[in-house]
mmCIF file of N, CA, C and O in Angstrom:
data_model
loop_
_atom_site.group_PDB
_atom_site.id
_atom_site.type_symbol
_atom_site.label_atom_id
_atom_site.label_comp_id
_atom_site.label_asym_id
_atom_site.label_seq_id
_atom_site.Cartn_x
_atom_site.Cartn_y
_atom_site.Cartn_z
ATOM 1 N N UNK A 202 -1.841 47.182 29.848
ATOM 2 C CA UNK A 202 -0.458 47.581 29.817
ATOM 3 C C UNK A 202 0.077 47.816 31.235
ATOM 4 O O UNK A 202 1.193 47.383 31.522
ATOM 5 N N UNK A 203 -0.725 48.537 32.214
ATOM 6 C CA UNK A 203 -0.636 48.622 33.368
ATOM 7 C C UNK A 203 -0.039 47.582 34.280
ATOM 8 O O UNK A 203 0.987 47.605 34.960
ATOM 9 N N UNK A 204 -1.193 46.439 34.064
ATOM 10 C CA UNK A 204 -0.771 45.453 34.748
ATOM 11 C C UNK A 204 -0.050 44.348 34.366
ATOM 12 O O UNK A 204 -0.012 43.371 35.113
ATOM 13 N N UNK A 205 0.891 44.364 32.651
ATOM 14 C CA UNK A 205 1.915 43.893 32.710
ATOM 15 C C UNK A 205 2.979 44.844 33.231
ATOM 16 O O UNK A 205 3.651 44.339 34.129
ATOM 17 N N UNK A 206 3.289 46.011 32.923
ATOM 18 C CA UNK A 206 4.274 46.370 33.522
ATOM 19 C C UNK A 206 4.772 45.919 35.117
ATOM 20 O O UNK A 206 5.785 45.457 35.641
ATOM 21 N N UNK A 207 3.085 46.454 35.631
ATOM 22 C CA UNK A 207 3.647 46.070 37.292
ATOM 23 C C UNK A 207 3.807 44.615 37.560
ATOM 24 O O UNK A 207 3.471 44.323 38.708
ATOM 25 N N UNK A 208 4.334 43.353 36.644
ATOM 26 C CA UNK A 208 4.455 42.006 36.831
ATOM 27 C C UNK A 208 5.887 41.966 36.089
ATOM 28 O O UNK A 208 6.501 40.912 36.251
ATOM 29 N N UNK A 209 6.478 42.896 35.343
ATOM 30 C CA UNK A 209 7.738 43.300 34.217
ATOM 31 C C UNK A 209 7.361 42.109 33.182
ATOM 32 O O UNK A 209 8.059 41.101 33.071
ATOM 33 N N UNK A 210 6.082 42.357 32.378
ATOM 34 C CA UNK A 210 5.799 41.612 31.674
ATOM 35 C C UNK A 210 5.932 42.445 30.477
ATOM 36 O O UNK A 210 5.115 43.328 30.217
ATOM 37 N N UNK A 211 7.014 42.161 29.698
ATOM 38 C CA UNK A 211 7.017 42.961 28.146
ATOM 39 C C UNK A 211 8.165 43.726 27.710
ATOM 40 O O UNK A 211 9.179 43.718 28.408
ATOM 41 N N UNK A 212 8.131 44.224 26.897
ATOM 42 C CA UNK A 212 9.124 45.687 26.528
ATOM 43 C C UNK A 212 8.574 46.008 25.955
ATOM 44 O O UNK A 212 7.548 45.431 25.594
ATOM 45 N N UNK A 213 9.135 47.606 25.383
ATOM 46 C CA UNK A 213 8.772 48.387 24.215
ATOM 47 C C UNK A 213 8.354 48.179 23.396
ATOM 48 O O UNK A 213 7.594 49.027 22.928
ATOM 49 N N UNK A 214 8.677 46.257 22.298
ATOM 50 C CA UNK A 214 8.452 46.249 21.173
ATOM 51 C C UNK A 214 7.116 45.127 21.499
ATOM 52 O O UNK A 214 6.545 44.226 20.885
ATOM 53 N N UNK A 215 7.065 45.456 22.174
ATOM 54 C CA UNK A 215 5.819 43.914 22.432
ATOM 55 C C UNK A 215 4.142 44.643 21.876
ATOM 56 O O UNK A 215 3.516 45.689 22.050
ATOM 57 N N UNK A 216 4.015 43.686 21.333
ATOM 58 C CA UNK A 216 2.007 44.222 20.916
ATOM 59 C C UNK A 216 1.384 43.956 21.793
ATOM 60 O O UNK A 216 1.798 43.504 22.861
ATOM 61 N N UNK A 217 0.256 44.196 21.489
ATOM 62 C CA UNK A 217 -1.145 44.216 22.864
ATOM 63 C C UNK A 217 -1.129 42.535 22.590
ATOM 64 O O UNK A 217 -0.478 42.037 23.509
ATOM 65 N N UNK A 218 -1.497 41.732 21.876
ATOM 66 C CA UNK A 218 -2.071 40.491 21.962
ATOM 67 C C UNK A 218 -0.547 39.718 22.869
ATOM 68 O O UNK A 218 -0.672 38.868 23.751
ATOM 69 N N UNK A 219 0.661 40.210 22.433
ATOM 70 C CA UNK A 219 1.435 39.775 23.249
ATOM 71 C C UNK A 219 1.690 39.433 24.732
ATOM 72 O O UNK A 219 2.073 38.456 25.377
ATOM 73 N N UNK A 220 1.252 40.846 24.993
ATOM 74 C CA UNK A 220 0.735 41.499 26.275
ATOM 75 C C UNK A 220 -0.204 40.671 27.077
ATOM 76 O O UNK A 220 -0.210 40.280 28.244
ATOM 77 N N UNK A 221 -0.943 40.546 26.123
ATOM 78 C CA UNK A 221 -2.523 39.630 26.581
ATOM 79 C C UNK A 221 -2.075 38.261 27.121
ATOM 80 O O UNK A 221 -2.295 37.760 28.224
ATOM 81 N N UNK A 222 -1.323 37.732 25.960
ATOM 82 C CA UNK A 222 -1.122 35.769 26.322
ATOM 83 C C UNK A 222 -0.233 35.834 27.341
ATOM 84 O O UNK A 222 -0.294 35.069 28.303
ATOM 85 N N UNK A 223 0.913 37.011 27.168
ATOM 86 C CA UNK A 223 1.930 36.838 28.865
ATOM 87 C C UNK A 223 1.083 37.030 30.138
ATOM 88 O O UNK A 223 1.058 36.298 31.127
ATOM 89 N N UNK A 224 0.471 38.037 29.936
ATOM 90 C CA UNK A 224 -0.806 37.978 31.284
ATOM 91 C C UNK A 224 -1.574 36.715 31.486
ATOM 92 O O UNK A 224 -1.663 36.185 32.594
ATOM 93 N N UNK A 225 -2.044 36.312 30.571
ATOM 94 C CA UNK A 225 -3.065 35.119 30.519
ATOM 95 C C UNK A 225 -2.158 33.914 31.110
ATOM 96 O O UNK A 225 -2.454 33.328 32.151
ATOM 97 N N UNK A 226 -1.074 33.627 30.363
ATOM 98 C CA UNK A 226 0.120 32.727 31.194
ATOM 99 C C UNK A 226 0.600 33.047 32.667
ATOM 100 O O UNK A 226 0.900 32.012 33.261
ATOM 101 N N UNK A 227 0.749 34.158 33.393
ATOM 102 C CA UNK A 227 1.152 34.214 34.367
ATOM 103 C C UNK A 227 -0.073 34.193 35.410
ATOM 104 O O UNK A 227 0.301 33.950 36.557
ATOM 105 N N UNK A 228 -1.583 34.414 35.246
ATOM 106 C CA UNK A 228 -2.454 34.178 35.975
ATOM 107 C C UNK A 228 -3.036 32.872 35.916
ATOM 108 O O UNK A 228 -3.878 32.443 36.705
ATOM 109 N N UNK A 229 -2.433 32.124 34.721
ATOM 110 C CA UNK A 229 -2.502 30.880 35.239
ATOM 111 C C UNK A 229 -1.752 29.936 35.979
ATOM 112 O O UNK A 229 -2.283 28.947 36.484
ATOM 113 N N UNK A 230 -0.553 30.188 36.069
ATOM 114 C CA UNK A 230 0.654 30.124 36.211
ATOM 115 C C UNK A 230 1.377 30.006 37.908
ATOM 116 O O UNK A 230 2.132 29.284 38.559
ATOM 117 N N UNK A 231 0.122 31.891 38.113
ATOM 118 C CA UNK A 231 0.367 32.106 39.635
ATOM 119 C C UNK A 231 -0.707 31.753 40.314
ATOM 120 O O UNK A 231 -0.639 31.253 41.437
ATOM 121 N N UNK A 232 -1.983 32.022 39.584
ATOM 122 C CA UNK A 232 -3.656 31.730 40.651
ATOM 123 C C UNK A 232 -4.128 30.251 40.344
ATOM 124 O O UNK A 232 -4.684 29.480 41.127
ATOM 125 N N UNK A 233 -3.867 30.089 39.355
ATOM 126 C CA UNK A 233 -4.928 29.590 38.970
ATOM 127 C C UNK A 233 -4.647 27.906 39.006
ATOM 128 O O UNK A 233 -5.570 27.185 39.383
ATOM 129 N N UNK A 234 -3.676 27.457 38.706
ATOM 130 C CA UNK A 234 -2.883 25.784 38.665
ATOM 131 C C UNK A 234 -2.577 25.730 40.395
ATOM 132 O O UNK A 234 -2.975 24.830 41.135
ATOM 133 N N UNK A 235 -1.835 26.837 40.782
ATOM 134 C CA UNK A 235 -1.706 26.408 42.592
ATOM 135 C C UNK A 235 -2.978 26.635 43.085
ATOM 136 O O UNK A 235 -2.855 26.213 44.235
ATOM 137 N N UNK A 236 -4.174 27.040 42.972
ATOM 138 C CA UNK A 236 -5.238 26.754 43.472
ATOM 139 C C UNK A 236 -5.724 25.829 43.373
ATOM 140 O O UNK A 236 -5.914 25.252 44.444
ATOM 141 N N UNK A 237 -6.234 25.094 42.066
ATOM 142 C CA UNK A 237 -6.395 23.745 41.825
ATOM 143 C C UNK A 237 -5.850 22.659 42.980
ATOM 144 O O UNK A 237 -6.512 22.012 43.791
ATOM 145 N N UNK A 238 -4.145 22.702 42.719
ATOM 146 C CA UNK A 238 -3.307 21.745 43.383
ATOM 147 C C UNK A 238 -3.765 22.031 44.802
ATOM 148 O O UNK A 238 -4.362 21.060 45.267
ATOM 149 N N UNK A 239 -3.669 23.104 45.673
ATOM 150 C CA UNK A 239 -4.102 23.475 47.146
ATOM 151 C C UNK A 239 -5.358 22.258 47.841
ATOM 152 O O UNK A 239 -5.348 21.421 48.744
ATOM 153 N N UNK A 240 -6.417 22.781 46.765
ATOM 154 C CA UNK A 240 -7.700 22.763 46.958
ATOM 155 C C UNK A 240 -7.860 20.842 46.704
ATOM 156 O O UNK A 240 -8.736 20.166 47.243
ATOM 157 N N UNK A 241 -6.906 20.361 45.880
ATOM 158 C CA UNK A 241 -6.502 18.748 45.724
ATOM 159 C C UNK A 241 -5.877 17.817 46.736
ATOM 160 O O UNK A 241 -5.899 16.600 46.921
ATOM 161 N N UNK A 242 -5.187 19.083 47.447
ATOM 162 C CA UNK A 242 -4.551 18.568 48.898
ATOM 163 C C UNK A 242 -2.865 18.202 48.401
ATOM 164 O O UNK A 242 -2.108 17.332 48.832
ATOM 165 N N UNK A 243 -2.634 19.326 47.242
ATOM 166 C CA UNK A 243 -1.161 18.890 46.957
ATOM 167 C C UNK A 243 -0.190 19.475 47.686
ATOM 168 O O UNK A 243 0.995 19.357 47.375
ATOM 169 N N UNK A 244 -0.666 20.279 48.903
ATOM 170 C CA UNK A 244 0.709 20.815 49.526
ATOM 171 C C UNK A 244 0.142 22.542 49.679
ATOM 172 O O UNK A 244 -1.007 22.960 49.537
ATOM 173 N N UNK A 245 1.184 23.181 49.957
ATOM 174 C CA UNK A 245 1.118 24.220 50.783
ATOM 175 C C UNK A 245 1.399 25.289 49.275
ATOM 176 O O UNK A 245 1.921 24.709 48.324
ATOM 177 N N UNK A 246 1.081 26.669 49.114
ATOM 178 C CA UNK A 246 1.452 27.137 47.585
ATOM 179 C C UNK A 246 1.820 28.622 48.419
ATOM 180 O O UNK A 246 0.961 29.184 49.098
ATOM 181 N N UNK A 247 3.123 29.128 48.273
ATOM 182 C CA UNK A 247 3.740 30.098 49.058
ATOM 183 C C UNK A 247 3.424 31.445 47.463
ATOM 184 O O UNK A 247 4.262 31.607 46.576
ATOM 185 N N UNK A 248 2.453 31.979 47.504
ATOM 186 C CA UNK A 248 1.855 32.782 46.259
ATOM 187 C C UNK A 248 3.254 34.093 46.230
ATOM 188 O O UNK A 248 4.163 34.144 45.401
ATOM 189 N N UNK A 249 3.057 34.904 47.241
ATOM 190 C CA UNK A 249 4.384 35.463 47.324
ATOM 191 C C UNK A 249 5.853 35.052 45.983
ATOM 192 O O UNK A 249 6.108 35.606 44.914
ATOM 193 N N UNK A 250 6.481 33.958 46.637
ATOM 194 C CA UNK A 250 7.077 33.452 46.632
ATOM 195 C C UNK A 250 7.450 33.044 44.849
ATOM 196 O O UNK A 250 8.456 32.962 44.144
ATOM 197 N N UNK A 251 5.943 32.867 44.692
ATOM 198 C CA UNK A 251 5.485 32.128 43.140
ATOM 199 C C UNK A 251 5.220 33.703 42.325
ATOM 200 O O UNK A 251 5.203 33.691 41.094
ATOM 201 N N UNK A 252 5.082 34.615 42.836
ATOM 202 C CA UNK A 252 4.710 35.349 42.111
ATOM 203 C C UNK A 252 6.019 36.434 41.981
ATOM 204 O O UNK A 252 5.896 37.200 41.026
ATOM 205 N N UNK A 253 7.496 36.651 42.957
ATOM 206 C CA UNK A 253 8.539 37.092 42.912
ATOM 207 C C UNK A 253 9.443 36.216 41.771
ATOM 208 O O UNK A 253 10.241 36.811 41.046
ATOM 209 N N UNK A 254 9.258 34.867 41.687
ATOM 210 C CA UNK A 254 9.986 33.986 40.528
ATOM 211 C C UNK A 254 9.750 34.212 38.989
ATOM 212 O O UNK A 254 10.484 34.042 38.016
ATOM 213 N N UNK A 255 8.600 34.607 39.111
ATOM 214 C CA UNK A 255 7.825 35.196 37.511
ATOM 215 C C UNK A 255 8.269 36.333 37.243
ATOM 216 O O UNK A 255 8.865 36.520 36.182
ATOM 217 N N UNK A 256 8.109 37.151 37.982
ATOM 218 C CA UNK A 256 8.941 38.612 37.835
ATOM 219 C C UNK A 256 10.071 38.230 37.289
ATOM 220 O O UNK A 256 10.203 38.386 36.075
ATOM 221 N N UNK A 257 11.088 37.670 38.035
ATOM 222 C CA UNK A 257 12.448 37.457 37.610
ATOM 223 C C UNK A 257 12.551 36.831 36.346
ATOM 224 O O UNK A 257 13.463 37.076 35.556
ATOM 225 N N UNK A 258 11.507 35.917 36.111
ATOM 226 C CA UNK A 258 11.397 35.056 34.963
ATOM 227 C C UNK A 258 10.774 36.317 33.672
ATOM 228 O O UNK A 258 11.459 36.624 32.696
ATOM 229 N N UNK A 259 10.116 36.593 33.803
ATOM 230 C CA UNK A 259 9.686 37.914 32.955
ATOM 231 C C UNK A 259 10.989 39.051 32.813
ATOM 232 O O UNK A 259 11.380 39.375 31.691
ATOM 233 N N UNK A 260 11.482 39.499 33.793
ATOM 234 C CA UNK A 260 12.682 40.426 33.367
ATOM 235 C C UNK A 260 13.819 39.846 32.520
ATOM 236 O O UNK A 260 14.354 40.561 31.674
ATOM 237 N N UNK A 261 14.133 38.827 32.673
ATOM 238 C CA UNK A 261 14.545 37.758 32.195
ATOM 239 C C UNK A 261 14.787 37.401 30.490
ATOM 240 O O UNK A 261 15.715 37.343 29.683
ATOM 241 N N UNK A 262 13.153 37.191 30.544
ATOM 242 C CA UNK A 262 12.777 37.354 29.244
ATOM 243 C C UNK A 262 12.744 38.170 28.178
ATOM 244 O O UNK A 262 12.946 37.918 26.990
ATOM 245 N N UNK A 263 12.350 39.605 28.955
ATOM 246 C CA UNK A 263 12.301 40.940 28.653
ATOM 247 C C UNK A 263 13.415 41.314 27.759
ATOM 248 O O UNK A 263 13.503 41.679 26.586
ATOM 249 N N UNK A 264 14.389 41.049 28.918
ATOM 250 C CA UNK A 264 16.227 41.425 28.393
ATOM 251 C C UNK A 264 16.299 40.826 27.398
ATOM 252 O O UNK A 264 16.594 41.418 26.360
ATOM 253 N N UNK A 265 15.974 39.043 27.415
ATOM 254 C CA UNK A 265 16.464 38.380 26.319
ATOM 255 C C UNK A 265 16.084 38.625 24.690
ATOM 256 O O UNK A 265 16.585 38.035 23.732
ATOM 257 N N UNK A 266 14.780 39.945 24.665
ATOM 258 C CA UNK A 266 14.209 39.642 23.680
ATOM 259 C C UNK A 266 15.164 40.690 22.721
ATOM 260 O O UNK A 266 15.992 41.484 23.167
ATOM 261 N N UNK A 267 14.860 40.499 21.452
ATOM 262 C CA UNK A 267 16.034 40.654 20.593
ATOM 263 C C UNK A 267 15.469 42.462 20.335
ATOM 264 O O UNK A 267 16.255 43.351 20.008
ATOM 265 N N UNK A 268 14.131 42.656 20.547
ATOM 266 C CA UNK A 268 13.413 44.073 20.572
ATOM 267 C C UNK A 268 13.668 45.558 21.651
ATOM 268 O O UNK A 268 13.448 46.758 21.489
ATOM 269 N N UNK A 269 14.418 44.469 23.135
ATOM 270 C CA UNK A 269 14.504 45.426 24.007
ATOM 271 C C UNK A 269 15.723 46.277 23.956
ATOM 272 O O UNK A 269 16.531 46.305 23.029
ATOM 273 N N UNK A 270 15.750 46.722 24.665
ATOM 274 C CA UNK A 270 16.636 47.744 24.165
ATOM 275 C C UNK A 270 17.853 47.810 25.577
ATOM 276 O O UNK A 270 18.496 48.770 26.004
ATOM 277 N N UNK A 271 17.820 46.564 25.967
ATOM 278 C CA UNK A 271 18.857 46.033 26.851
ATOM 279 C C UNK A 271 20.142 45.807 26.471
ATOM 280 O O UNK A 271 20.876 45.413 27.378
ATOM 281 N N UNK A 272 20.615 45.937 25.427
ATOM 282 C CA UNK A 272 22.037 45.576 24.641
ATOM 283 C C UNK A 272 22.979 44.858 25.851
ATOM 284 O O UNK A 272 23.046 43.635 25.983
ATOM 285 N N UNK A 273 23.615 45.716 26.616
ATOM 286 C CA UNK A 273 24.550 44.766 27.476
ATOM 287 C C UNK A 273 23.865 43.471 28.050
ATOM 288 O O UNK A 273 24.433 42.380 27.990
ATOM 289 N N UNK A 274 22.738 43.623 28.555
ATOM 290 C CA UNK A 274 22.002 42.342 29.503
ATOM 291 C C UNK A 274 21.825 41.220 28.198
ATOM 292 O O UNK A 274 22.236 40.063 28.288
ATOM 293 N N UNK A 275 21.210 41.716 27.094
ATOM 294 C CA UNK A 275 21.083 40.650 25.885
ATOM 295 C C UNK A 275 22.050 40.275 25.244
ATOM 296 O O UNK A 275 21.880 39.344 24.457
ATOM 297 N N UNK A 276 23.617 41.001 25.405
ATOM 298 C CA UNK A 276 25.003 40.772 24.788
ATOM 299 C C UNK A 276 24.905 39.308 25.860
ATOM 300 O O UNK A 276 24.448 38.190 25.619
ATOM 301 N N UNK A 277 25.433 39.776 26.889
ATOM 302 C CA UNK A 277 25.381 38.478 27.887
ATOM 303 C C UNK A 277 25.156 37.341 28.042
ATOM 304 O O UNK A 277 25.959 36.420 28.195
ATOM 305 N N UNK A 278 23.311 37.312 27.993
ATOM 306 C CA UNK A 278 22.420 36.086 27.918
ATOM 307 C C UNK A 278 23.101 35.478 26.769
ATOM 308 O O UNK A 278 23.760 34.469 27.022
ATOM 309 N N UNK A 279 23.072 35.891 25.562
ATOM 310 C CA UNK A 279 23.307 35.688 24.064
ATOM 311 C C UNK A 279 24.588 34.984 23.951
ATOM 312 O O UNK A 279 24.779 33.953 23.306
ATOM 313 N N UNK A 280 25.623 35.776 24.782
ATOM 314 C CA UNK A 280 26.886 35.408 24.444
ATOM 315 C C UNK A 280 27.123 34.270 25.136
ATOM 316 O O UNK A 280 28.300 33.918 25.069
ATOM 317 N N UNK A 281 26.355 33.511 25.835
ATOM 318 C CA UNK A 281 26.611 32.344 26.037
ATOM 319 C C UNK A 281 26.079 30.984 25.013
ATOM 320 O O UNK A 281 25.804 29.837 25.364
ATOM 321 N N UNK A 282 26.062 31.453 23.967
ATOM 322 C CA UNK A 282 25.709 30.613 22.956
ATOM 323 C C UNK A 282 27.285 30.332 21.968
ATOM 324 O O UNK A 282 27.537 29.487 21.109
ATOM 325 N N UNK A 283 28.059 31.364 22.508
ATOM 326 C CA UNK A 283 29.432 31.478 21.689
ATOM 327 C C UNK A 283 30.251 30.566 22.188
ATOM 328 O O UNK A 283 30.320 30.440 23.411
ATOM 329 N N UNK A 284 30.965 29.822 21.394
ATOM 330 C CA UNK A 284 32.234 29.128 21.899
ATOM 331 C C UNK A 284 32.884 30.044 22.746
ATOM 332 O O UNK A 284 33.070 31.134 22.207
ATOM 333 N N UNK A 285 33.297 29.942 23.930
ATOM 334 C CA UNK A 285 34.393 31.135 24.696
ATOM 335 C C UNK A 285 35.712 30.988 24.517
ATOM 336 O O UNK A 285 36.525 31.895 24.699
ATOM 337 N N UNK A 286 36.056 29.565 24.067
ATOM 338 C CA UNK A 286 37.442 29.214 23.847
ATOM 339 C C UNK A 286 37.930 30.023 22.165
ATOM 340 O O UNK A 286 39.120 30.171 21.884
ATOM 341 N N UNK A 287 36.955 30.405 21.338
ATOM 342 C CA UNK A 287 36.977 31.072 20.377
ATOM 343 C C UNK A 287 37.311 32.665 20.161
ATOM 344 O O UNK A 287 37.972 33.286 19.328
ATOM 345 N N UNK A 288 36.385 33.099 21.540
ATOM 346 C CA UNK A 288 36.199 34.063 21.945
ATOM 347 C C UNK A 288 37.683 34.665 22.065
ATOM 348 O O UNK A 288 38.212 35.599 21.463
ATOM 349 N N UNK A 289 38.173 33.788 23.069
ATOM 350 C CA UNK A 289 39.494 34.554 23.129
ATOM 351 C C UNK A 289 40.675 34.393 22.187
ATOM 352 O O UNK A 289 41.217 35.448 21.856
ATOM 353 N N UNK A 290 41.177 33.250 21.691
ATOM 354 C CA UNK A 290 42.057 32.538 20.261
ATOM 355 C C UNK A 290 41.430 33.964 19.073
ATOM 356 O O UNK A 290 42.122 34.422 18.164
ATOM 357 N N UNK A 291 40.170 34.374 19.369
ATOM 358 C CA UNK A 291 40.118 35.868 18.387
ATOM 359 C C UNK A 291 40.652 36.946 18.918
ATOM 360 O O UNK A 291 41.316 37.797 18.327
ATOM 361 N N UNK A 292 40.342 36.911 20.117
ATOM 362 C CA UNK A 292 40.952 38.510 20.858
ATOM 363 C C UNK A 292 42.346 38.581 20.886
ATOM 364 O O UNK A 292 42.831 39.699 21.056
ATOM 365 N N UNK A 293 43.217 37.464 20.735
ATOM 366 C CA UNK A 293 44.378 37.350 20.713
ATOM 367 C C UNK A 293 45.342 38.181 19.100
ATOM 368 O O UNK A 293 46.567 38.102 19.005
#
């Protein structure tokens, strides 16, 4: 639990096995595929870099999930699934 939090891997409603495969995905994700590629001679792997994008990609996710308890951030994400031209022809 520890060490998804400190990666913002999860929310409140998430289970342990959940927990588990998002960890398991992001250490492959961040160590383990750019090592391969490095060690193949595919180029340079800025880990930093790769491992600040996941975060964002995980908070991301976090918000989006229908469990967290983000309401405005998940109104948002969400509400771009709405016609907007609708949106307003109602508010009217």
């Amino acid at each position: 639990s520890e060490a998804c939090s400190a990666r913002l891997i999860g929310g409140p409603g998430w289970t342990d096995d959940e927990r588990k495969d998002a960890l398991l995905r992001w250490l492959k994700e961040a160590e383990v595929k750019p090592r391969a590629e490095v060690k193949a001679g595919a180029g340079h792997y800025n880990g930093n870099l790769a491992r600040a994008a996941l975060m964002c990609y995980n908070a991301l996710d976090a918000t989006r999930d229908p469990r967290s308890d983000s309401r405005l951030m998940r109104s948002l994400y969400q509400g771009q699934m709405v016609d907007p031209m609708k949106m307003i022809e109602s508010a009217n």
